[in-house]
Amino acid sequence: MTRNSLFKLREKVLKMKPQTTVGEQNLAPLRREKTGILLISSFPPRECGIATYSQDLVGAIRNKFRGSFRIGICALEAAGVKHTYPNEVDLTWDTSRDASYTEMAEQINNDPEIHVILVQHEFGLFEGKKEQLNHFFDLLNKPAVIVFHTVLKNPDENLKAHVCRLESRAKEIIVMTDNSASILHTDYGISQSKISVIPHGTHLIENEEKSVLKDKYGVGGRKILSTFGLLSSGKSIETTLDALPSIIEQHPDVLFLILGKTHPTIVQREGEAYRDMLKAKINELGINNHVHFVNEFLPLADLLEYLQLTDIYLFTSKDPNQAVSGTFSYAISCGCPVISTPIPHVREVLQNNVGYIIDFGNPVQLAEKVNHLLGNEELMKAMSNNCLHHMASTAWENSAIAHARIFHKHSPQKEPLRYYLPEIKLNHVKKMTTDFGIIQFSKINHPDLDSGYTLDDNARAMVALCQYYELKRDANDLEYIRIYLDFIRYCQQQEGYFLNYVDEDKAFTAQNNETNLADSNGRAIWALGYLISLGNILPEDLVSDAEEILQKALVNIKKIHSTRAMAFAVKGLYYRNTYQQSAYDLDLIRALADRMVQMYKHEKDQDWLWFESYLTYANSILPEALLCAWMATGDPVYKEIAKTTFDFLISKIFSGNTIRVVSNKGWMHKKQEVEKFERPLGGEQPIDVAYSILALNKFYAIFHDTDYRAKMENALNWFLGNNHLNQVIYNPCTGGCYDGLEENYVNLNQGAESTVSYLMARLCLEKLNRVQTNMEISTDFHSKADFKLISA
């Protein structure tokens, strides 16, 4: 038997390869800096729920942490059934062969590149092989994590002894529901400290319109009920068929979709007897026009679209011991109100007004609940919205984070987790943008035109699109820069100042008279200056229009006294001065920066090195602005205070490798901080994290302190899941960013402020990465042109 690694370095283009069995591997070693994870599970093309689950989990971990882990896959095979696996499967294991359990354990033990084993456990995968499986775990000398997909209540002595023996050999046990964790503790005596609950993962989706998808699949105008999964008698589809006549009587446009082929094991044992029975019942009840079979193992994209077009999802399993259902999870994550029988998983989830529970095998109850929901459109919409909010935390991205933290805990490799940067997407920004401007708010990922527009959002959007254009030089993006610039012009009044709030009918709202607009005016100046700074690559008409608007605005600039408004204005003037130096701009920069210096001198003491007696929102803009003032004027006082205040700020918002910006639930006041103020959890806004990243970029460029560079990455990781909930804030599916991190949940609305803030931060890091990769950065940062190469 070879002693070589189970892993092999991947080719960029995946190819099919013959599979090897235990003892026959000859695979190249894993790179040392990554933790080697061996997943033992069924795996596609084998058609079973755990195989699909494992494929989704592996994909999610690789997407999130490809710099931290290399995952090898050992696919479990049943006796006499062989599959041709894709290149990502390294090894197959025929669990029907007794000797293979010893061989597999020895192979794992002898491979220095395997650090942690993850075993997906279902009793059927190791049927009749309890002792052999126990022996396998007895022999292992590597940390193992076991995922129990089924947890049975009230075990007999043999079952309890088997599960407890497996538990004694595992470093950690993963289950998918609180109920399963409770059973393991109360019925099996397993310590709660050894059990982690990681819900069944679900896919992030773009939430397409039902009517569009119904038309696509030829079911337009119908009310859709559906169920999916590998077909077997345990799904009790006949319960729905028996309920349909009563449903059709009230809702003659109803159509029941039965999605999925028959379970391969069932086909082997009894053919299509169950499906044939269902077809006979359909004929007997005379409901042929109201039932449609989709007899396929559907590709994921098609399945998710079928679920999104579904009005009500029906889950009628008759197995009271079924611990968890992936089909149920997927349906809820697609916004389907659910009517279900009371398996434990369902009882946990449906407490949150996302559906109804009925008794096992009760078509009368089923018909009543379906008719009630179909007759109440508003209730269905409310339930659908509740579904999306309740299941957001179960996204595969969050499941990957939870698994990665467990791997990291039990691995000898203790380097910090390295989050992989997702590709840059403008999808949601463009979806939120009309021909007038970027809309303020969204409901989930659907633009909410009723919320109107703001100068703030359009100024930030213009900065972000200018950043993007600077990297990509895609002429199509100029259209969006023009839209945002025209909106800024629209908001400018005859006297030169700007209004902020515009409704969906393009009328300025009363809110402009009720709110201090100084910060909004400062942001507009920043955005205009940033556009002008790219005058060498942007069309002349954009630059000249921005110059005209900015010149008109500067008439009022010395009337600004808001700290943040002054800081934004300094940034805008600094950027314009990098394109065309002006004594007028330098005088304005000095005037505003001197005010900020005086504010600092007034407030500072030994323990409080800041401009104000509190830390609130957009704090990092202040020291960044003074650093810009130094770069423009060379005055060393600005540089010294900029660094002092910035280091003070980051000492308050960073802990280890995690950022936690000041919460909008309670600002940090000078007196409270001296008395060791306990900061509230939650209330963290993406805009504050993004501004911190922009500032860190400038300070890194000037001071060459690698701690600033590391903090940039750590701050961006906040969006990717490195926060107190360990959940993603950026949605890589939509390209939108969630609106906030609260104490116990993430606000799923993806408004303009949060989405554009993430985009600015992501583009800032992208630009820095490219510069560091492709050129030696100049150390002469008194040269504005050199500095502009890395500073956004």
PDB file of N, CA and C in Angstrom, residues 700-737:
ATOM      1  N   TYR A 700      -1.504  53.264   4.910  1.00  0.00           N
ATOM      2  CA  TYR A 700      -0.518  52.255   4.507  1.00  0.00           C
ATOM      3  C   TYR A 700       0.399  52.810   3.422  1.00  0.00           C
ATOM      4  N   ALA A 701      -0.173  53.543   2.481  1.00  0.00           N
ATOM      5  CA  ALA A 701       0.623  54.100   1.388  1.00  0.00           C
ATOM      6  C   ALA A 701       1.663  55.073   1.899  1.00  0.00           C
ATOM      7  N   ILE A 702       1.317  55.849   2.895  1.00  0.00           N
ATOM      8  CA  ILE A 702       2.241  56.866   3.393  1.00  0.00           C
ATOM      9  C   ILE A 702       3.257  56.298   4.380  1.00  0.00           C
ATOM     10  N   PHE A 703       2.794  55.484   5.317  1.00  0.00           N
ATOM     11  CA  PHE A 703       3.659  55.066   6.426  1.00  0.00           C
ATOM     12  C   PHE A 703       4.256  53.666   6.242  1.00  0.00           C
ATOM     13  N   HIS A 704       3.838  52.930   5.215  1.00  0.00           N
ATOM     14  CA  HIS A 704       4.397  51.600   4.921  1.00  0.00           C
ATOM     15  C   HIS A 704       4.286  50.643   6.099  1.00  0.00           C
ATOM     16  N   ASP A 705       3.308  50.845   6.951  1.00  0.00           N
ATOM     17  CA  ASP A 705       3.124  49.997   8.127  1.00  0.00           C
ATOM     18  C   ASP A 705       2.273  48.800   7.709  1.00  0.00           C
ATOM     19  N   THR A 706       2.864  47.608   7.742  1.00  0.00           N
ATOM     20  CA  THR A 706       2.135  46.420   7.281  1.00  0.00           C
ATOM     21  C   THR A 706       0.931  46.094   8.165  1.00  0.00           C
ATOM     22  N   ASP A 707       0.905  46.648   9.374  1.00  0.00           N
ATOM     23  CA  ASP A 707      -0.271  46.444  10.213  1.00  0.00           C
ATOM     24  C   ASP A 707      -1.493  47.114   9.593  1.00  0.00           C
ATOM     25  N   TYR A 708      -1.297  48.273   8.969  1.00  0.00           N
ATOM     26  CA  TYR A 708      -2.410  48.916   8.261  1.00  0.00           C
ATOM     27  C   TYR A 708      -2.895  48.031   7.114  1.00  0.00           C
ATOM     28  N   ARG A 709      -1.951  47.443   6.405  1.00  0.00           N
ATOM     29  CA  ARG A 709      -2.315  46.564   5.272  1.00  0.00           C
ATOM     30  C   ARG A 709      -3.097  45.359   5.770  1.00  0.00           C
ATOM     31  N   ALA A 710      -2.651  44.751   6.862  1.00  0.00           N
ATOM     32  CA  ALA A 710      -3.355  43.590   7.413  1.00  0.00           C
ATOM     33  C   ALA A 710      -4.753  43.980   7.883  1.00  0.00           C
ATOM     34  N   LYS A 711      -4.860  45.171   8.472  1.00  0.00           N
ATOM     35  CA  LYS A 711      -6.167  45.610   8.957  1.00  0.00           C
ATOM     36  C   LYS A 711      -7.129  45.899   7.801  1.00  0.00           C
ATOM     37  N   MET A 712      -6.614  46.313   6.668  1.00  0.00           N
ATOM     38  CA  MET A 712      -7.476  46.465   5.487  1.00  0.00           C
ATOM     39  C   MET A 712      -8.159  45.144   5.151  1.00  0.00           C
ATOM     40  N   GLU A 713      -7.363  44.085   5.101  1.00  0.00           N
ATOM     41  CA  GLU A 713      -7.919  42.777   4.768  1.00  0.00           C
ATOM     42  C   GLU A 713      -8.877  42.294   5.857  1.00  0.00           C
ATOM     43  N   ASN A 714      -8.487  42.499   7.109  1.00  0.00           N
ATOM     44  CA  ASN A 714      -9.355  42.073   8.205  1.00  0.00           C
ATOM     45  C   ASN A 714     -10.683  42.820   8.186  1.00  0.00           C
ATOM     46  N   ALA A 715     -10.635  44.102   7.845  1.00  0.00           N
ATOM     47  CA  ALA A 715     -11.870  44.878   7.774  1.00  0.00           C
ATOM     48  C   ALA A 715     -12.742  44.401   6.618  1.00  0.00           C
ATOM     49  N   LEU A 716     -12.136  44.113   5.472  1.00  0.00           N
ATOM     50  CA  LEU A 716     -12.953  43.598   4.361  1.00  0.00           C
ATOM     51  C   LEU A 716     -13.540  42.243   4.719  1.00  0.00           C
ATOM     52  N   ASN A 717     -12.821  41.457   5.515  1.00  0.00           N
ATOM     53  CA  ASN A 717     -13.346  40.161   5.944  1.00  0.00           C
ATOM     54  C   ASN A 717     -14.605  40.294   6.800  1.00  0.00           C
ATOM     55  N   TRP A 718     -14.820  41.457   7.393  1.00  0.00           N
ATOM     56  CA  TRP A 718     -16.088  41.710   8.114  1.00  0.00           C
ATOM     57  C   TRP A 718     -17.265  41.485   7.184  1.00  0.00           C
ATOM     58  N   PHE A 719     -17.142  41.957   5.946  1.00  0.00           N
ATOM     59  CA  PHE A 719     -18.201  41.758   4.963  1.00  0.00           C
ATOM     60  C   PHE A 719     -18.355  40.284   4.599  1.00  0.00           C
ATOM     61  N   LEU A 720     -17.263  39.536   4.693  1.00  0.00           N
ATOM     62  CA  LEU A 720     -17.246  38.146   4.220  1.00  0.00           C
ATOM     63  C   LEU A 720     -17.544  37.146   5.330  1.00  0.00           C
ATOM     64  N   GLY A 721     -17.761  37.624   6.563  1.00  0.00           N
ATOM     65  CA  GLY A 721     -18.163  36.711   7.631  1.00  0.00           C
ATOM     66  C   GLY A 721     -17.347  36.806   8.900  1.00  0.00           C
ATOM     67  N   ASN A 722     -16.274  37.595   8.915  1.00  0.00           N
ATOM     68  CA  ASN A 722     -15.460  37.706  10.124  1.00  0.00           C
ATOM     69  C   ASN A 722     -16.032  38.813  11.013  1.00  0.00           C
ATOM     70  N   ASN A 723     -17.173  38.507  11.622  1.00  0.00           N
ATOM     71  CA  ASN A 723     -17.864  39.449  12.503  1.00  0.00           C
ATOM     72  C   ASN A 723     -18.471  38.652  13.658  1.00  0.00           C
ATOM     73  N   HIS A 724     -19.169  39.301  14.563  1.00  0.00           N
ATOM     74  CA  HIS A 724     -19.580  38.597  15.781  1.00  0.00           C
ATOM     75  C   HIS A 724     -20.648  37.532  15.523  1.00  0.00           C
ATOM     76  N   LEU A 725     -21.353  37.595  14.398  1.00  0.00           N
ATOM     77  CA  LEU A 725     -22.320  36.541  14.058  1.00  0.00           C
ATOM     78  C   LEU A 725     -21.724  35.474  13.142  1.00  0.00           C
ATOM     79  N   ASN A 726     -20.507  35.717  12.635  1.00  0.00           N
ATOM     80  CA  ASN A 726     -19.882  34.803  11.663  1.00  0.00           C
ATOM     81  C   ASN A 726     -20.807  34.551  10.476  1.00  0.00           C
ATOM     82  N   GLN A 727     -21.380  35.630   9.969  1.00  0.00           N
ATOM     83  CA  GLN A 727     -22.285  35.553   8.822  1.00  0.00           C
ATOM     84  C   GLN A 727     -21.861  36.568   7.766  1.00  0.00           C
ATOM     85  N   VAL A 728     -22.144  36.233   6.500  1.00  0.00           N
ATOM     86  CA  VAL A 728     -21.792  37.137   5.409  1.00  0.00           C
ATOM     87  C   VAL A 728     -22.668  38.381   5.448  1.00  0.00           C
ATOM     88  N   ILE A 729     -22.064  39.516   5.151  1.00  0.00           N
ATOM     89  CA  ILE A 729     -22.778  40.781   4.994  1.00  0.00           C
ATOM     90  C   ILE A 729     -22.885  41.114   3.512  1.00  0.00           C
ATOM     91  N   TYR A 730     -21.901  40.692   2.739  1.00  0.00           N
ATOM     92  CA  TYR A 730     -21.954  40.852   1.278  1.00  0.00           C
ATOM     93  C   TYR A 730     -22.583  39.613   0.674  1.00  0.00           C
ATOM     94  N   ASN A 731     -23.522  39.816  -0.239  1.00  0.00           N
ATOM     95  CA  ASN A 731     -24.200  38.708  -0.915  1.00  0.00           C
ATOM     96  C   ASN A 731     -23.546  38.484  -2.277  1.00  0.00           C
ATOM     97  N   PRO A 732     -22.745  37.426  -2.433  1.00  0.00           N
ATOM     98  CA  PRO A 732     -22.031  37.226  -3.699  1.00  0.00           C
ATOM     99  C   PRO A 732     -22.936  36.813  -4.848  1.00  0.00           C
ATOM    100  N   CYS A 733     -24.159  36.435  -4.535  1.00  0.00           N
ATOM    101  CA  CYS A 733     -25.100  36.055  -5.587  1.00  0.00           C
ATOM    102  C   CYS A 733     -25.678  37.293  -6.269  1.00  0.00           C
ATOM    103  N   THR A 734     -26.165  38.243  -5.486  1.00  0.00           N
ATOM    104  CA  THR A 734     -26.797  39.433  -6.052  1.00  0.00           C
ATOM    105  C   THR A 734     -25.799  40.540  -6.349  1.00  0.00           C
ATOM    106  N   GLY A 735     -24.649  40.520  -5.664  1.00  0.00           N
ATOM    107  CA  GLY A 735     -23.729  41.650  -5.753  1.00  0.00           C
ATOM    108  C   GLY A 735     -24.140  42.788  -4.842  1.00  0.00           C
ATOM    109  N   GLY A 736     -25.149  42.550  -3.991  1.00  0.00           N
ATOM    110  CA  GLY A 736     -25.599  43.553  -3.035  1.00  0.00           C
ATOM    111  C   GLY A 736     -24.976  43.320  -1.675  1.00  0.00           C
ATOM    112  N   CYS A 737     -25.068  44.333  -0.822  1.00  0.00           N
ATOM    113  CA  CYS A 737     -24.545  44.229   0.538  1.00  0.00           C
ATOM    114  C   CYS A 737     -25.693  44.462   1.502  1.00  0.00           C
TER     115      CYS A 737
END
